[in-house]
């Protein structure tokens, strides 16, 4: 075990790094930025394990460059930037870090919802620009969150955490998932078809994973179903929303506003969205609290160590790779 090599794509927290050093040597990238595929391929040529963040791409070329690679332990819930099929074909285990970022991401969903409804970012810019000369009756009027209808698309861990927070705001909660969820009744959430949810909700929050079925889930047709007074919040994955269609709907005042933490082609953002006041944009920071990022790094390290020790990691996302052993 002492000869094992582990490469981490960011300067990893020392507590998590100490877990890895129990089983091998650890090399970390000196910066947090995404490494080009060629540079990452060179970094993992002799590696037994790779720990990337959810924002770092691991294409087939990187996997092919590392003949000894045994595990890719993603420090994120989403692992869509890893070519899981290529890893599975090689018998490489892929893991993620579910659960540890649930509450933090739900907090950000609420922050976006409150910020866009109450025009917090617009108000901040207004004050900083020296435009505030006193309180007037209609200055920066927004919309109430309390006692409105919240529509949650995807009642998984994060969706349920969002629903729990709605209780304190006296909100009516409706949700849509592939199937009705037995936990929904305890959350006060009522199942709706996607169409009915979009038509009823004052706030639509997206918390579904990115899959072939959810890619482009919200486009021109779906936005047309929403109320002109409704808001769209996305803390899931960018490609779930057609950004061009969203920008067009916002320009036409077809919906009232949007709060987005994720984008179709990160870090690029559709330029029309950047020009709109009724959109709050954050740079994929759903899990960005100090405690949560440490928990994610620790969980990824633990998954990595378990895999290197020849045991099945708890957060395995490609069980076919394990069955092939």
Short mmCIF file of C-alpha atoms in Angstrom, two decimals, residues 48-261:
data_model
loop_
_atom_site.label_atom_id
_atom_site.label_comp_id
_atom_site.label_asym_id
_atom_site.label_seq_id
_atom_site.Cartn_x
_atom_site.Cartn_y
_atom_site.Cartn_z
CA UNK A 48 -3.59 4.59 -8.61
CA UNK A 49 -6.33 7.05 -7.66
CA UNK A 50 -7.68 10.39 -8.85
CA UNK A 51 -9.75 12.76 -6.73
CA UNK A 52 -11.26 15.56 -8.84
CA UNK A 53 -13.85 18.14 -7.86
CA UNK A 54 -17.19 18.04 -9.63
CA UNK A 55 -16.02 20.89 -11.86
CA UNK A 56 -13.01 19.01 -13.28
CA UNK A 57 -13.50 17.03 -16.47
CA UNK A 58 -12.15 13.49 -16.65
CA UNK A 59 -12.53 12.47 -20.31
CA UNK A 60 -11.58 9.09 -21.85
CA UNK A 61 -8.15 10.44 -22.82
CA UNK A 62 -7.26 11.00 -19.16
CA UNK A 63 -8.52 7.57 -18.16
CA UNK A 64 -6.56 5.93 -20.99
CA UNK A 65 -3.38 7.71 -19.90
CA UNK A 66 -3.42 6.04 -16.46
CA UNK A 67 -3.01 2.26 -16.80
CA UNK A 68 -2.84 1.77 -13.02
CA UNK A 69 -5.88 3.86 -12.13
CA UNK A 70 -8.24 2.03 -9.77
CA UNK A 71 -10.60 4.69 -8.46
CA UNK A 72 -11.91 8.17 -9.36
CA UNK A 73 -13.35 9.62 -6.16
CA UNK A 74 -15.27 12.76 -7.15
CA UNK A 75 -15.61 15.38 -4.42
CA UNK A 76 -19.16 16.34 -5.41
CA UNK A 77 -22.61 14.84 -5.80
CA UNK A 78 -22.58 15.40 -9.55
CA UNK A 79 -20.15 13.30 -11.55
CA UNK A 80 -21.39 14.12 -15.06
CA UNK A 81 -17.96 15.47 -16.09
CA UNK A 82 -16.38 12.06 -15.56
CA UNK A 83 -16.70 9.61 -18.43
CA UNK A 84 -18.18 6.86 -16.27
CA UNK A 85 -18.61 4.47 -19.20
CA UNK A 86 -14.90 4.66 -20.02
CA UNK A 87 -14.02 4.13 -16.36
CA UNK A 88 -16.39 1.17 -16.03
CA UNK A 89 -14.97 -0.47 -19.15
CA UNK A 90 -11.58 -0.41 -17.42
CA UNK A 91 -12.96 -1.64 -14.10
CA UNK A 92 -12.21 1.71 -12.45
CA UNK A 93 -14.51 2.54 -9.54
CA UNK A 94 -16.20 5.97 -9.56
CA UNK A 95 -17.56 7.47 -6.36
CA UNK A 96 -19.23 10.72 -5.33
CA UNK A 97 -20.14 12.49 -2.08
CA UNK A 98 -23.93 12.47 -1.61
CA UNK A 99 -25.63 13.77 1.49
CA UNK A 100 -22.87 15.98 2.88
CA UNK A 101 -23.83 19.03 0.82
CA UNK A 102 -27.62 18.67 0.97
CA UNK A 103 -28.41 21.33 3.56
CA UNK A 104 -25.86 23.82 2.27
CA UNK A 105 -27.23 23.61 -1.28
CA UNK A 106 -30.79 23.96 0.01
CA UNK A 107 -29.70 27.10 1.86
CA UNK A 108 -28.38 28.57 -1.38
CA UNK A 109 -31.65 27.75 -3.19
CA UNK A 110 -33.44 29.82 -0.59
CA UNK A 111 -30.86 32.59 -0.79
CA UNK A 112 -31.43 32.83 -4.56
CA UNK A 113 -35.20 32.73 -4.16
CA UNK A 114 -35.24 35.51 -1.58
CA UNK A 115 -32.63 37.56 -3.43
CA UNK A 116 -34.44 37.57 -6.76
CA UNK A 117 -37.94 38.01 -5.32
CA UNK A 118 -36.92 40.91 -3.07
CA UNK A 119 -34.49 42.37 -5.64
CA UNK A 120 -31.58 42.25 -3.21
CA UNK A 121 -28.83 42.33 -5.84
CA UNK A 122 -30.51 45.14 -7.76
CA UNK A 123 -30.88 47.08 -4.51
CA UNK A 124 -27.22 46.58 -3.63
CA UNK A 125 -26.12 47.91 -7.03
CA UNK A 126 -28.56 50.82 -6.69
CA UNK A 127 -27.05 51.88 -3.36
CA UNK A 128 -23.43 51.41 -4.42
CA UNK A 129 -24.03 53.51 -7.52
CA UNK A 130 -25.07 56.44 -5.31
CA UNK A 131 -28.56 56.48 -6.75
CA UNK A 132 -30.43 56.25 -3.44
CA UNK A 133 -31.71 59.67 -2.39
CA UNK A 134 -34.34 58.57 0.12
CA UNK A 135 -37.22 56.15 0.68
CA UNK A 136 -40.03 56.34 -1.85
CA UNK A 137 -43.25 54.34 -1.97
CA UNK A 138 -42.53 52.25 -5.06
CA UNK A 139 -38.75 51.92 -4.75
CA UNK A 140 -37.59 48.43 -5.84
CA UNK A 141 -40.90 46.70 -5.18
CA UNK A 142 -40.52 42.93 -5.09
CA UNK A 143 -42.65 39.88 -4.35
CA UNK A 144 -43.40 37.98 -1.16
CA UNK A 145 -42.00 34.50 -0.65
CA UNK A 146 -44.08 33.72 2.42
CA UNK A 147 -47.52 32.15 1.82
CA UNK A 148 -46.77 31.58 -1.89
CA UNK A 149 -46.66 28.26 -3.76
CA UNK A 150 -43.33 26.49 -4.04
CA UNK A 151 -42.85 23.95 -6.82
CA UNK A 152 -39.94 21.53 -6.40
CA UNK A 153 -38.84 19.54 -9.44
CA UNK A 154 -36.98 16.52 -8.06
CA UNK A 155 -37.78 15.49 -4.49
CA UNK A 156 -34.45 13.91 -3.66
CA UNK A 157 -32.23 14.83 -0.71
CA UNK A 158 -31.87 18.48 -1.69
CA UNK A 159 -35.50 18.80 -2.79
CA UNK A 160 -36.68 17.50 0.58
CA UNK A 161 -34.36 19.89 2.41
CA UNK A 162 -35.85 22.76 0.40
CA UNK A 163 -39.37 21.56 1.27
CA UNK A 164 -38.55 21.47 4.99
CA UNK A 165 -37.52 25.10 4.88
CA UNK A 166 -40.84 26.08 3.29
CA UNK A 167 -42.71 25.28 6.51
CA UNK A 168 -41.33 28.36 8.24
CA UNK A 169 -42.51 30.54 5.38
CA UNK A 170 -46.05 29.14 5.44
CA UNK A 171 -45.72 28.05 1.83
CA UNK A 172 -47.84 25.58 -0.06
CA UNK A 173 -45.51 22.95 -1.55
CA UNK A 174 -46.05 20.93 -4.70
CA UNK A 175 -43.46 18.65 -6.26
CA UNK A 176 -42.76 16.58 -9.34
CA UNK A 177 -40.60 13.46 -9.52
CA UNK A 178 -40.66 10.37 -11.69
CA UNK A 179 -42.88 8.74 -9.06
CA UNK A 180 -44.77 9.99 -5.98
CA UNK A 181 -42.49 9.96 -2.94
CA UNK A 182 -43.73 8.28 0.27
CA UNK A 183 -41.89 10.92 2.35
CA UNK A 184 -43.73 13.79 0.70
CA UNK A 185 -46.79 13.71 2.96
CA UNK A 186 -44.65 14.30 6.04
CA UNK A 187 -43.16 17.34 4.31
CA UNK A 188 -46.56 18.72 3.40
CA UNK A 189 -45.72 18.33 -0.29
CA UNK A 190 -48.32 17.30 -2.88
CA UNK A 191 -47.44 15.45 -6.10
CA UNK A 192 -48.18 17.19 -9.40
CA UNK A 193 -47.48 16.46 -13.03
CA UNK A 194 -44.74 18.64 -14.44
CA UNK A 195 -47.29 20.66 -16.39
CA UNK A 196 -49.51 21.29 -13.38
CA UNK A 197 -46.56 22.23 -11.19
CA UNK A 198 -45.26 24.78 -13.68
CA UNK A 199 -48.72 26.32 -14.00
CA UNK A 200 -49.34 26.52 -10.23
CA UNK A 201 -46.03 27.47 -8.67
CA UNK A 202 -44.90 30.97 -7.81
CA UNK A 203 -41.34 29.66 -7.38
CA UNK A 204 -40.02 26.66 -9.31
CA UNK A 205 -36.86 25.18 -7.84
CA UNK A 206 -34.89 22.58 -9.82
CA UNK A 207 -33.09 19.92 -7.77
CA UNK A 208 -32.96 17.00 -10.21
CA UNK A 209 -29.74 15.25 -11.27
CA UNK A 210 -28.49 15.66 -14.83
CA UNK A 211 -29.49 12.62 -16.87
CA UNK A 212 -30.42 12.13 -20.54
CA UNK A 213 -34.06 12.54 -19.43
CA UNK A 214 -33.51 15.81 -17.53
CA UNK A 215 -31.19 17.49 -20.04
CA UNK A 216 -33.22 20.39 -21.50
CA UNK A 217 -36.06 19.66 -19.06
CA UNK A 218 -36.96 23.37 -18.91
CA UNK A 219 -37.18 25.00 -22.31
CA UNK A 220 -39.45 27.26 -24.31
CA UNK A 221 -42.54 25.07 -23.89
CA UNK A 222 -42.12 24.67 -20.13
CA UNK A 223 -41.38 28.36 -19.54
CA UNK A 224 -44.55 29.26 -21.42
CA UNK A 225 -46.54 27.28 -18.84
CA UNK A 226 -45.26 29.36 -15.91
CA UNK A 227 -47.05 32.36 -14.48
CA UNK A 228 -45.82 35.81 -15.57
CA UNK A 229 -45.25 36.44 -11.84
CA UNK A 230 -43.25 33.21 -11.28
CA UNK A 231 -39.54 32.71 -10.66
CA UNK A 232 -37.23 29.88 -11.73
CA UNK A 233 -34.40 28.77 -9.42
CA UNK A 234 -31.74 26.28 -10.58
CA UNK A 235 -29.27 24.76 -8.10
CA UNK A 236 -29.11 21.42 -9.92
CA UNK A 237 -27.14 21.30 -13.20
CA UNK A 238 -26.95 23.91 -15.94
CA UNK A 239 -27.95 21.78 -18.95
CA UNK A 240 -31.34 21.10 -17.33
CA UNK A 241 -32.36 24.59 -18.50
CA UNK A 242 -32.22 25.93 -22.05
CA UNK A 243 -30.49 29.25 -21.30
CA UNK A 244 -31.40 30.88 -24.60
CA UNK A 245 -35.07 30.06 -24.02
CA UNK A 246 -34.87 31.34 -20.46
CA UNK A 247 -33.25 34.60 -21.53
CA UNK A 248 -35.96 35.09 -24.16
CA UNK A 249 -38.72 34.41 -21.61
CA UNK A 250 -37.20 36.90 -19.18
CA UNK A 251 -36.75 39.59 -21.83
CA UNK A 252 -40.39 39.18 -22.84
CA UNK A 253 -41.49 39.29 -19.17
CA UNK A 254 -42.99 35.85 -19.69
CA UNK A 255 -41.75 35.03 -16.18
CA UNK A 256 -40.73 37.45 -13.44
CA UNK A 257 -37.16 36.39 -12.78
CA UNK A 258 -34.60 33.65 -12.18
CA UNK A 259 -31.90 32.68 -9.73
CA UNK A 260 -29.15 30.51 -11.23
CA UNK A 261 -26.15 28.86 -9.61
#
